[in-house]
Amino acid sequence: MATLVTVAIVEQITAPVTDHGEGPVWSPTWGGLRFVDMLVGDVLTLGDDGEVLRCGVGRVAAFVRPRSNGGYVVATEHAVELADEVAAAPSRSVEIDRTPGVRMNEGTAAPDGSLYVGSTTWGQEPEAGALFRVTPDLEVRKVLERVTISNGLGFSPDGTRAYYVDSGAGRMDVFDVADGAFHDRRPLVTLSRRTGDLDGLAVDVQGTIWVAVYGAGQVHRYSPEGAILEVLDLPVPHVTACALGGPTLTDLFITTSRGGLGADASPAAGAVFMASVDVPGQPVLPFAG
């Protein structure tokens, strides 16, 4: 891969507030940025004053999204939990998968209002995870099997394509989307795991895809055809996910992890970073359930 450089300047905007930060999402319904400390089980909210507020939801907080009728949904170890108000704790639970050793990982809401929830195992055993779809009436269906680390998922601006990362396969795939279902899966981007693991992603209004590369200290930007356009370098190696937000949706928020290294991790590992980009993101899709 050719070395590409972006003119975007990366800024650290929080202290190292997470052990394994993940799933940043910007929503005006809760006033800005939320993200998770996945393996601590906390949902974090970044206030206008820079203060980070935490809400514990269990052993795992895999990702969080707003709900169209208010409140939010958060994926936990074996379920998704529903809160009716943005400042309240979850009050209802929908079980996804209680297979021993399995936990939820990444996911997102879709244009049709459904919620996609991916899984992996604690030991990240090959092809032991899956991708599930939760409908607005809270029915759960498995849509992909034989997944190792179900990770980033996003949709093209017209909703006709879905981009999906299985980090364990070292690949981002693309699907056609019709009638709320995924069709014709094919590889879009392949990256050697010696370079880093493709992780969480965000799709902008031009349909280009920003993807965190865990272990490489980078975020890559790809065209809808899979050509690499930009490489954004961070000062920490374990970059987990990204989201476009801010008042004009041109702030790229990036979460990071300590990578299981504890006190031996990079000093800024676990912080949230931000870069200003030229192309705005799409407004966050809410879960209709």
PDB file of C-alpha atoms in Angstrom:
ATOM      1  CA  MET A   1       0.000   0.000   0.000  1.00  0.00           C
ATOM      2  CA  ALA A   2       1.354   3.408  -0.952  1.00  0.00           C
ATOM      3  CA  THR A   3       1.946   5.822   1.922  1.00  0.00           C
ATOM      4  CA  LEU A   4      -0.687   8.543   1.833  1.00  0.00           C
ATOM      5  CA  VAL A   5      -0.871  11.644   3.983  1.00  0.00           C
ATOM      6  CA  THR A   6      -3.882  13.663   5.034  1.00  0.00           C
ATOM      7  CA  VAL A   7      -3.809  17.362   5.861  1.00  0.00           C
ATOM      8  CA  ALA A   8      -6.175  16.792   8.795  1.00  0.00           C
ATOM      9  CA  ILE A   9      -4.665  17.577  12.195  1.00  0.00           C
ATOM     10  CA  VAL A  10      -5.393  15.099  14.963  1.00  0.00           C
ATOM     11  CA  GLU A  11      -6.204  16.612  18.354  1.00  0.00           C
ATOM     12  CA  GLN A  12      -6.541  14.764  21.650  1.00  0.00           C
ATOM     13  CA  ILE A  13      -9.821  15.964  23.188  1.00  0.00           C
ATOM     14  CA  THR A  14     -10.053  13.859  26.366  1.00  0.00           C
ATOM     15  CA  ALA A  15      -7.730  12.361  28.905  1.00  0.00           C
ATOM     16  CA  PRO A  16      -7.205   8.575  28.647  1.00  0.00           C
ATOM     17  CA  VAL A  17     -10.711   7.860  29.982  1.00  0.00           C
ATOM     18  CA  THR A  18     -11.204   4.302  28.694  1.00  0.00           C
ATOM     19  CA  ASP A  19      -9.509   0.951  28.930  1.00  0.00           C
ATOM     20  CA  HIS A  20     -11.002  -0.107  25.586  1.00  0.00           C
ATOM     21  CA  GLY A  21     -12.813   2.854  24.060  1.00  0.00           C
ATOM     22  CA  GLU A  22     -15.207   2.000  21.224  1.00  0.00           C
ATOM     23  CA  GLY A  23     -18.284   2.999  19.286  1.00  0.00           C
ATOM     24  CA  PRO A  24     -18.259   6.814  19.135  1.00  0.00           C
ATOM     25  CA  VAL A  25     -21.559   8.242  17.927  1.00  0.00           C
ATOM     26  CA  TRP A  26     -22.723  11.825  17.597  1.00  0.00           C
ATOM     27  CA  SER A  27     -26.388  12.594  18.178  1.00  0.00           C
ATOM     28  CA  PRO A  28     -28.159  15.899  18.849  1.00  0.00           C
ATOM     29  CA  THR A  29     -30.740  13.962  20.888  1.00  0.00           C
ATOM     30  CA  TRP A  30     -28.189  13.583  23.687  1.00  0.00           C
ATOM     31  CA  GLY A  31     -26.278  16.756  22.938  1.00  0.00           C
ATOM     32  CA  GLY A  32     -23.112  15.504  21.304  1.00  0.00           C
ATOM     33  CA  LEU A  33     -20.741  12.557  21.594  1.00  0.00           C
ATOM     34  CA  ARG A  34     -21.257   9.241  23.322  1.00  0.00           C
ATOM     35  CA  PHE A  35     -18.942   6.248  23.264  1.00  0.00           C
ATOM     36  CA  VAL A  36     -18.315   3.133  25.339  1.00  0.00           C
ATOM     37  CA  ASP A  37     -15.643   1.663  27.560  1.00  0.00           C
ATOM     38  CA  MET A  38     -16.470  -1.743  26.172  1.00  0.00           C
ATOM     39  CA  LEU A  39     -14.962  -4.246  28.586  1.00  0.00           C
ATOM     40  CA  VAL A  40     -15.618  -2.087  31.649  1.00  0.00           C
ATOM     41  CA  GLY A  41     -19.305  -1.927  30.717  1.00  0.00           C
ATOM     42  CA  ASP A  42     -19.772   1.856  30.722  1.00  0.00           C
ATOM     43  CA  VAL A  43     -21.484   4.300  28.361  1.00  0.00           C
ATOM     44  CA  LEU A  44     -19.630   7.635  28.338  1.00  0.00           C
ATOM     45  CA  THR A  45     -20.946  11.082  27.411  1.00  0.00           C
ATOM     46  CA  LEU A  46     -18.600  13.945  26.544  1.00  0.00           C
ATOM     47  CA  GLY A  47     -19.989  17.225  27.862  1.00  0.00           C
ATOM     48  CA  ASP A  48     -19.542  20.666  26.322  1.00  0.00           C
ATOM     49  CA  ASP A  49     -17.163  21.484  29.172  1.00  0.00           C
ATOM     50  CA  GLY A  50     -14.978  18.481  28.375  1.00  0.00           C
ATOM     51  CA  GLU A  51     -16.205  16.488  31.361  1.00  0.00           C
ATOM     52  CA  VAL A  52     -16.846  12.796  30.700  1.00  0.00           C
ATOM     53  CA  LEU A  53     -19.860  11.256  32.455  1.00  0.00           C
ATOM     54  CA  ARG A  54     -20.156   7.479  32.880  1.00  0.00           C
ATOM     55  CA  CYS A  55     -23.120   5.132  33.162  1.00  0.00           C
ATOM     56  CA  GLY A  56     -22.505   1.458  33.924  1.00  0.00           C
ATOM     57  CA  VAL A  57     -24.716  -1.036  32.087  1.00  0.00           C
ATOM     58  CA  GLY A  58     -23.105  -4.387  32.937  1.00  0.00           C
ATOM     59  CA  ARG A  59     -20.025  -6.440  32.143  1.00  0.00           C
ATOM     60  CA  VAL A  60     -19.935  -5.220  28.514  1.00  0.00           C
ATOM     61  CA  ALA A  61     -21.068  -2.040  26.750  1.00  0.00           C
ATOM     62  CA  ALA A  62     -20.491  -2.887  23.083  1.00  0.00           C
ATOM     63  CA  PHE A  63     -22.074   0.107  21.333  1.00  0.00           C
ATOM     64  CA  VAL A  64     -24.784   2.718  21.841  1.00  0.00           C
ATOM     65  CA  ARG A  65     -27.285   4.334  19.461  1.00  0.00           C
ATOM     66  CA  PRO A  66     -30.219   6.746  19.842  1.00  0.00           C
ATOM     67  CA  ARG A  67     -33.796   5.510  19.543  1.00  0.00           C
ATOM     68  CA  SER A  68     -36.207   7.267  17.199  1.00  0.00           C
ATOM     69  CA  ASN A  69     -38.820   7.668  19.960  1.00  0.00           C
ATOM     70  CA  GLY A  70     -36.309   8.960  22.489  1.00  0.00           C
ATOM     71  CA  GLY A  71     -33.776   7.361  24.767  1.00  0.00           C
ATOM     72  CA  TYR A  72     -31.081   5.007  23.550  1.00  0.00           C
ATOM     73  CA  VAL A  73     -30.173   1.373  22.983  1.00  0.00           C
ATOM     74  CA  VAL A  74     -26.934  -0.197  24.201  1.00  0.00           C
ATOM     75  CA  ALA A  75     -25.584  -3.653  23.404  1.00  0.00           C
ATOM     76  CA  THR A  76     -24.345  -5.528  26.452  1.00  0.00           C
ATOM     77  CA  GLU A  77     -22.714  -8.936  26.901  1.00  0.00           C
ATOM     78  CA  HIS A  78     -25.657 -11.055  25.696  1.00  0.00           C
ATOM     79  CA  ALA A  79     -28.446  -8.573  24.924  1.00  0.00           C
ATOM     80  CA  VAL A  80     -29.486  -5.096  23.920  1.00  0.00           C
ATOM     81  CA  GLU A  81     -30.827  -2.829  26.645  1.00  0.00           C
ATOM     82  CA  LEU A  82     -33.395  -0.090  26.010  1.00  0.00           C
ATOM     83  CA  ALA A  83     -33.591   3.226  27.843  1.00  0.00           C
ATOM     84  CA  ASP A  84     -36.595   5.510  27.364  1.00  0.00           C
ATOM     85  CA  GLU A  85     -34.722   8.724  28.199  1.00  0.00           C
ATOM     86  CA  VAL A  86     -31.234   9.810  27.184  1.00  0.00           C
ATOM     87  CA  ALA A  87     -30.175  10.439  30.793  1.00  0.00           C
ATOM     88  CA  ALA A  88     -31.792   7.299  32.251  1.00  0.00           C
ATOM     89  CA  ALA A  89     -30.435   3.824  32.834  1.00  0.00           C
ATOM     90  CA  PRO A  90     -31.799   1.044  30.607  1.00  0.00           C
ATOM     91  CA  SER A  91     -35.067  -0.464  31.804  1.00  0.00           C
ATOM     92  CA  ARG A  92     -35.796  -3.254  29.258  1.00  0.00           C
ATOM     93  CA  SER A  93     -33.716  -6.027  27.759  1.00  0.00           C
ATOM     94  CA  VAL A  94     -33.854  -8.032  24.528  1.00  0.00           C
ATOM     95  CA  GLU A  95     -31.711 -11.181  24.582  1.00  0.00           C
ATOM     96  CA  ILE A  96     -29.482 -11.730  21.531  1.00  0.00           C
ATOM     97  CA  ASP A  97     -27.267 -14.763  22.244  1.00  0.00           C
ATOM     98  CA  ARG A  98     -26.383 -16.572  25.484  1.00  0.00           C
ATOM     99  CA  THR A  99     -24.013 -19.103  23.944  1.00  0.00           C
ATOM    100  CA  PRO A 100     -21.246 -19.692  26.534  1.00  0.00           C
ATOM    101  CA  GLY A 101     -18.163 -17.615  25.751  1.00  0.00           C
ATOM    102  CA  VAL A 102     -19.951 -15.310  23.294  1.00  0.00           C
ATOM    103  CA  ARG A 103     -20.309 -11.565  23.832  1.00  0.00           C
ATOM    104  CA  MET A 104     -21.680  -8.722  21.763  1.00  0.00           C
ATOM    105  CA  ASN A 105     -19.208  -6.476  19.957  1.00  0.00           C
ATOM    106  CA  GLU A 106     -20.011  -3.755  17.393  1.00  0.00           C
ATOM    107  CA  GLY A 107     -23.190  -2.788  15.560  1.00  0.00           C
ATOM    108  CA  THR A 108     -25.341   0.022  14.277  1.00  0.00           C
ATOM    109  CA  ALA A 109     -28.846   1.029  13.231  1.00  0.00           C
ATOM    110  CA  ALA A 110     -29.936   0.676   9.607  1.00  0.00           C
ATOM    111  CA  PRO A 111     -31.943   2.947   7.286  1.00  0.00           C
ATOM    112  CA  ASP A 112     -35.039   0.776   7.805  1.00  0.00           C
ATOM    113  CA  GLY A 113     -34.901   1.388  11.570  1.00  0.00           C
ATOM    114  CA  SER A 114     -33.614  -2.054  12.502  1.00  0.00           C
ATOM    115  CA  LEU A 115     -30.535  -2.662  14.654  1.00  0.00           C
ATOM    116  CA  TYR A 116     -27.596  -4.852  13.649  1.00  0.00           C
ATOM    117  CA  VAL A 117     -25.656  -6.417  16.527  1.00  0.00           C
ATOM    118  CA  GLY A 118     -22.412  -8.317  15.974  1.00  0.00           C
ATOM    119  CA  SER A 119     -20.741 -10.806  18.267  1.00  0.00           C
ATOM    120  CA  THR A 120     -17.416 -12.473  18.944  1.00  0.00           C
ATOM    121  CA  THR A 121     -16.108 -14.764  21.668  1.00  0.00           C
ATOM    122  CA  TRP A 122     -13.999 -13.715  24.612  1.00  0.00           C
ATOM    123  CA  GLY A 123     -11.159 -15.743  23.114  1.00  0.00           C
ATOM    124  CA  GLN A 124     -11.903 -14.529  19.565  1.00  0.00           C
ATOM    125  CA  GLU A 125     -12.095 -18.094  18.274  1.00  0.00           C
ATOM    126  CA  PRO A 126     -12.251 -18.245  14.457  1.00  0.00           C
ATOM    127  CA  GLU A 127     -15.750 -18.115  12.965  1.00  0.00           C
ATOM    128  CA  ALA A 128     -17.511 -18.457  16.333  1.00  0.00           C
ATOM    129  CA  GLY A 129     -19.337 -15.111  16.139  1.00  0.00           C
ATOM    130  CA  ALA A 130     -22.312 -13.840  14.154  1.00  0.00           C
ATOM    131  CA  LEU A 131     -24.301 -10.806  13.057  1.00  0.00           C
ATOM    132  CA  PHE A 132     -27.890 -10.405  14.249  1.00  0.00           C
ATOM    133  CA  ARG A 133     -30.745  -8.128  13.158  1.00  0.00           C
ATOM    134  CA  VAL A 134     -33.209  -6.730  15.690  1.00  0.00           C
ATOM    135  CA  THR A 135     -36.387  -5.434  14.061  1.00  0.00           C
ATOM    136  CA  PRO A 136     -38.305  -2.402  15.364  1.00  0.00           C
ATOM    137  CA  ASP A 137     -40.790  -4.827  16.972  1.00  0.00           C
ATOM    138  CA  LEU A 138     -37.816  -6.453  18.775  1.00  0.00           C
ATOM    139  CA  GLU A 139     -37.654  -9.728  16.884  1.00  0.00           C
ATOM    140  CA  VAL A 140     -34.114 -11.140  16.666  1.00  0.00           C
ATOM    141  CA  ARG A 141     -32.744 -13.015  13.669  1.00  0.00           C
ATOM    142  CA  LYS A 142     -29.229 -14.225  12.836  1.00  0.00           C
ATOM    143  CA  VAL A 143     -28.206 -12.861   9.413  1.00  0.00           C
ATOM    144  CA  LEU A 144     -24.521 -13.889   9.212  1.00  0.00           C
ATOM    145  CA  GLU A 145     -22.692 -16.873  10.664  1.00  0.00           C
ATOM    146  CA  ARG A 146     -19.037 -17.947  10.834  1.00  0.00           C
ATOM    147  CA  VAL A 147     -17.815 -14.492  11.876  1.00  0.00           C
ATOM    148  CA  THR A 148     -14.661 -14.118  13.975  1.00  0.00           C
ATOM    149  CA  ILE A 149     -14.859 -10.496  15.252  1.00  0.00           C
ATOM    150  CA  SER A 150     -18.001  -8.766  13.996  1.00  0.00           C
ATOM    151  CA  ASN A 151     -17.022  -5.130  13.786  1.00  0.00           C
ATOM    152  CA  GLY A 152     -17.712  -1.932  11.832  1.00  0.00           C
ATOM    153  CA  LEU A 153     -20.933  -1.625   9.831  1.00  0.00           C
ATOM    154  CA  GLY A 154     -22.233   1.353   7.863  1.00  0.00           C
ATOM    155  CA  PHE A 155     -24.473   2.233   4.944  1.00  0.00           C
ATOM    156  CA  SER A 156     -24.071   4.201   1.727  1.00  0.00           C
ATOM    157  CA  PRO A 157     -25.933   7.534   1.572  1.00  0.00           C
ATOM    158  CA  ASP A 158     -28.673   6.057  -0.626  1.00  0.00           C
ATOM    159  CA  GLY A 159     -29.007   2.993   1.617  1.00  0.00           C
ATOM    160  CA  THR A 160     -28.359   0.514  -1.193  1.00  0.00           C
ATOM    161  CA  ARG A 161     -24.990  -0.738   0.081  1.00  0.00           C
ATOM    162  CA  ALA A 162     -23.725  -1.942   3.445  1.00  0.00           C
ATOM    163  CA  TYR A 163     -20.040  -2.013   4.398  1.00  0.00           C
ATOM    164  CA  TYR A 164     -19.060  -4.655   6.954  1.00  0.00           C
ATOM    165  CA  VAL A 165     -15.836  -5.535   8.761  1.00  0.00           C
ATOM    166  CA  ASP A 166     -14.927  -8.912  10.201  1.00  0.00           C
ATOM    167  CA  SER A 167     -11.657  -7.990  11.894  1.00  0.00           C
ATOM    168  CA  GLY A 168     -10.645 -11.611  12.244  1.00  0.00           C
ATOM    169  CA  ALA A 169     -10.833 -12.084   8.476  1.00  0.00           C
ATOM    170  CA  GLY A 170      -8.798  -8.917   7.811  1.00  0.00           C
ATOM    171  CA  ARG A 171     -11.434  -7.736   5.367  1.00  0.00           C
ATOM    172  CA  MET A 172     -14.137  -5.146   4.733  1.00  0.00           C
ATOM    173  CA  ASP A 173     -16.948  -6.518   2.592  1.00  0.00           C
ATOM    174  CA  VAL A 174     -19.767  -4.801   0.749  1.00  0.00           C
ATOM    175  CA  PHE A 175     -23.352  -6.021   0.426  1.00  0.00           C
ATOM    176  CA  ASP A 176     -26.229  -4.861  -1.716  1.00  0.00           C
ATOM    177  CA  VAL A 177     -29.224  -3.922   0.441  1.00  0.00           C
ATOM    178  CA  ALA A 178     -32.775  -4.552  -0.782  1.00  0.00           C
ATOM    179  CA  ASP A 179     -36.002  -4.795   1.225  1.00  0.00           C
ATOM    180  CA  GLY A 180     -34.031  -4.573   4.453  1.00  0.00           C
ATOM    181  CA  ALA A 181     -31.875  -7.598   3.635  1.00  0.00           C
ATOM    182  CA  PHE A 182     -28.209  -8.022   2.693  1.00  0.00           C
ATOM    183  CA  HIS A 183     -27.349  -9.638  -0.654  1.00  0.00           C
ATOM    184  CA  ASP A 184     -24.310 -10.464  -2.820  1.00  0.00           C
ATOM    185  CA  ARG A 185     -21.490 -10.232  -0.279  1.00  0.00           C
ATOM    186  CA  ARG A 186     -18.101  -9.512  -1.861  1.00  0.00           C
ATOM    187  CA  PRO A 187     -14.689  -8.305  -0.612  1.00  0.00           C
ATOM    188  CA  LEU A 188     -14.009  -4.566  -0.872  1.00  0.00           C
ATOM    189  CA  VAL A 189     -10.804  -4.042   1.170  1.00  0.00           C
ATOM    190  CA  THR A 190      -8.326  -6.645   2.431  1.00  0.00           C
ATOM    191  CA  LEU A 191      -5.596  -5.722   4.901  1.00  0.00           C
ATOM    192  CA  SER A 192      -2.905  -7.980   6.284  1.00  0.00           C
ATOM    193  CA  ARG A 193      -3.292  -8.500  10.006  1.00  0.00           C
ATOM    194  CA  ARG A 194       0.456  -7.876  10.255  1.00  0.00           C
ATOM    195  CA  THR A 195      -0.378  -4.265   9.320  1.00  0.00           C
ATOM    196  CA  GLY A 196      -3.375  -3.959  11.641  1.00  0.00           C
ATOM    197  CA  ASP A 197      -6.982  -4.994  12.079  1.00  0.00           C
ATOM    198  CA  LEU A 198      -9.772  -3.163  10.274  1.00  0.00           C
ATOM    199  CA  ASP A 199     -12.188  -2.075  13.003  1.00  0.00           C
ATOM    200  CA  GLY A 200     -15.018   0.453  13.426  1.00  0.00           C
ATOM    201  CA  LEU A 201     -16.096   2.644  10.505  1.00  0.00           C
ATOM    202  CA  ALA A 202     -18.079   5.691   9.401  1.00  0.00           C
ATOM    203  CA  VAL A 203     -19.506   6.587   5.975  1.00  0.00           C
ATOM    204  CA  ASP A 204     -19.676  10.224   4.808  1.00  0.00           C
ATOM    205  CA  VAL A 205     -22.152  11.935   2.461  1.00  0.00           C
ATOM    206  CA  GLN A 206     -19.951  11.179  -0.548  1.00  0.00           C
ATOM    207  CA  GLY A 207     -20.073   7.480   0.292  1.00  0.00           C
ATOM    208  CA  THR A 208     -16.414   7.232   1.293  1.00  0.00           C
ATOM    209  CA  ILE A 209     -15.597   5.051   4.272  1.00  0.00           C
ATOM    210  CA  TRP A 210     -13.390   5.963   7.224  1.00  0.00           C
ATOM    211  CA  VAL A 211     -12.081   2.830   8.983  1.00  0.00           C
ATOM    212  CA  ALA A 212     -10.036   2.577  12.176  1.00  0.00           C
ATOM    213  CA  VAL A 213      -7.023   0.251  11.919  1.00  0.00           C
ATOM    214  CA  TYR A 214      -6.338  -1.358  15.291  1.00  0.00           C
ATOM    215  CA  GLY A 215      -2.645  -1.906  15.952  1.00  0.00           C
ATOM    216  CA  ALA A 216      -1.505   0.450  13.190  1.00  0.00           C
ATOM    217  CA  GLY A 217      -2.333   3.750  14.896  1.00  0.00           C
ATOM    218  CA  GLN A 218      -4.272   4.891  11.835  1.00  0.00           C
ATOM    219  CA  VAL A 219      -7.631   5.661  10.295  1.00  0.00           C
ATOM    220  CA  HIS A 220      -7.920   4.871   6.579  1.00  0.00           C
ATOM    221  CA  ARG A 221     -10.340   6.499   4.159  1.00  0.00           C
ATOM    222  CA  TYR A 222     -11.540   4.396   1.211  1.00  0.00           C
ATOM    223  CA  SER A 223     -13.597   5.151  -1.868  1.00  0.00           C
ATOM    224  CA  PRO A 224     -16.844   3.213  -2.419  1.00  0.00           C
ATOM    225  CA  GLU A 225     -14.829   1.089  -4.870  1.00  0.00           C
ATOM    226  CA  GLY A 226     -12.236   0.202  -2.209  1.00  0.00           C
ATOM    227  CA  ALA A 227      -9.395   2.519  -3.307  1.00  0.00           C
ATOM    228  CA  ILE A 228      -7.471   4.054  -0.424  1.00  0.00           C
ATOM    229  CA  LEU A 229      -7.737   7.854  -0.393  1.00  0.00           C
ATOM    230  CA  GLU A 230      -6.181   9.009   2.870  1.00  0.00           C
ATOM    231  CA  VAL A 231      -4.296   7.748   5.898  1.00  0.00           C
ATOM    232  CA  LEU A 232      -4.695   9.590   9.180  1.00  0.00           C
ATOM    233  CA  ASP A 233      -1.963   8.883  11.764  1.00  0.00           C
ATOM    234  CA  LEU A 234      -2.562   8.891  15.518  1.00  0.00           C
ATOM    235  CA  PRO A 235       0.012   8.919  18.331  1.00  0.00           C
ATOM    236  CA  VAL A 236      -1.320   5.645  19.819  1.00  0.00           C
ATOM    237  CA  PRO A 237      -1.396   2.217  18.155  1.00  0.00           C
ATOM    238  CA  HIS A 238      -4.759   0.781  19.182  1.00  0.00           C
ATOM    239  CA  VAL A 239      -7.303   2.819  17.233  1.00  0.00           C
ATOM    240  CA  THR A 240     -10.750   1.264  17.529  1.00  0.00           C
ATOM    241  CA  ALA A 241     -13.524   3.247  15.812  1.00  0.00           C
ATOM    242  CA  CYS A 242     -14.531   6.591  14.349  1.00  0.00           C
ATOM    243  CA  ALA A 243     -17.649   8.694  13.809  1.00  0.00           C
ATOM    244  CA  LEU A 244     -18.427  11.945  12.019  1.00  0.00           C
ATOM    245  CA  GLY A 245     -20.225  14.535  14.097  1.00  0.00           C
ATOM    246  CA  GLY A 246     -20.119  18.056  15.437  1.00  0.00           C
ATOM    247  CA  PRO A 247     -22.343  20.969  14.351  1.00  0.00           C
ATOM    248  CA  THR A 248     -21.457  20.506  10.657  1.00  0.00           C
ATOM    249  CA  LEU A 249     -20.779  16.725  10.861  1.00  0.00           C
ATOM    250  CA  THR A 250     -17.174  17.376   9.790  1.00  0.00           C
ATOM    251  CA  ASP A 251     -15.518  16.441  13.086  1.00  0.00           C
ATOM    252  CA  LEU A 252     -14.071  12.931  12.921  1.00  0.00           C
ATOM    253  CA  PHE A 253     -14.127  11.517  16.465  1.00  0.00           C
ATOM    254  CA  ILE A 254     -11.773   8.581  17.066  1.00  0.00           C
ATOM    255  CA  THR A 255     -11.723   6.211  20.033  1.00  0.00           C
ATOM    256  CA  THR A 256      -8.663   4.304  21.213  1.00  0.00           C
ATOM    257  CA  SER A 257      -7.716   1.452  23.529  1.00  0.00           C
ATOM    258  CA  ARG A 258      -4.934   0.602  25.938  1.00  0.00           C
ATOM    259  CA  GLY A 259      -4.653  -2.689  24.056  1.00  0.00           C
ATOM    260  CA  GLY A 260      -4.543  -4.822  27.187  1.00  0.00           C
ATOM    261  CA  LEU A 261      -1.194  -3.281  28.130  1.00  0.00           C
ATOM    262  CA  GLY A 262      -2.295  -1.455  31.285  1.00  0.00           C
ATOM    263  CA  ALA A 263       0.428   0.821  32.637  1.00  0.00           C
ATOM    264  CA  ASP A 264       2.707  -0.166  29.743  1.00  0.00           C
ATOM    265  CA  ALA A 265       0.362   1.359  27.155  1.00  0.00           C
ATOM    266  CA  SER A 266       1.101   4.601  25.308  1.00  0.00           C
ATOM    267  CA  PRO A 267       0.429   7.575  27.601  1.00  0.00           C
ATOM    268  CA  ALA A 268      -2.529   8.821  25.524  1.00  0.00           C
ATOM    269  CA  ALA A 269      -4.010   5.377  24.846  1.00  0.00           C
ATOM    270  CA  GLY A 270      -7.665   5.283  25.859  1.00  0.00           C
ATOM    271  CA  ALA A 271      -8.245   8.950  24.963  1.00  0.00           C
ATOM    272  CA  VAL A 272     -10.645  10.279  22.334  1.00  0.00           C
ATOM    273  CA  PHE A 273      -9.123  12.163  19.410  1.00  0.00           C
ATOM    274  CA  MET A 274     -10.653  14.439  16.788  1.00  0.00           C
ATOM    275  CA  ALA A 275      -9.743  15.616  13.288  1.00  0.00           C
ATOM    276  CA  SER A 276     -11.593  18.171  11.155  1.00  0.00           C
ATOM    277  CA  VAL A 277     -12.334  16.841   7.666  1.00  0.00           C
ATOM    278  CA  ASP A 278     -13.747  18.383   4.494  1.00  0.00           C
ATOM    279  CA  VAL A 279     -16.686  16.077   3.742  1.00  0.00           C
ATOM    280  CA  PRO A 280     -19.499  15.859   6.308  1.00  0.00           C
ATOM    281  CA  GLY A 281     -20.854  12.639   7.669  1.00  0.00           C
ATOM    282  CA  GLN A 282     -24.399  11.397   7.532  1.00  0.00           C
ATOM    283  CA  PRO A 283     -26.744  12.067  10.467  1.00  0.00           C
ATOM    284  CA  VAL A 284     -26.819   9.140  12.860  1.00  0.00           C
ATOM    285  CA  LEU A 285     -29.465   6.520  12.102  1.00  0.00           C
ATOM    286  CA  PRO A 286     -31.698   5.810  15.136  1.00  0.00           C
ATOM    287  CA  PHE A 287     -33.111   2.458  16.171  1.00  0.00           C
ATOM    288  CA  ALA A 288     -36.894   2.424  15.675  1.00  0.00           C
ATOM    289  CA  GLY A 289     -37.486  -0.131  18.442  1.00  0.00           C
TER     290      GLY A 289
END
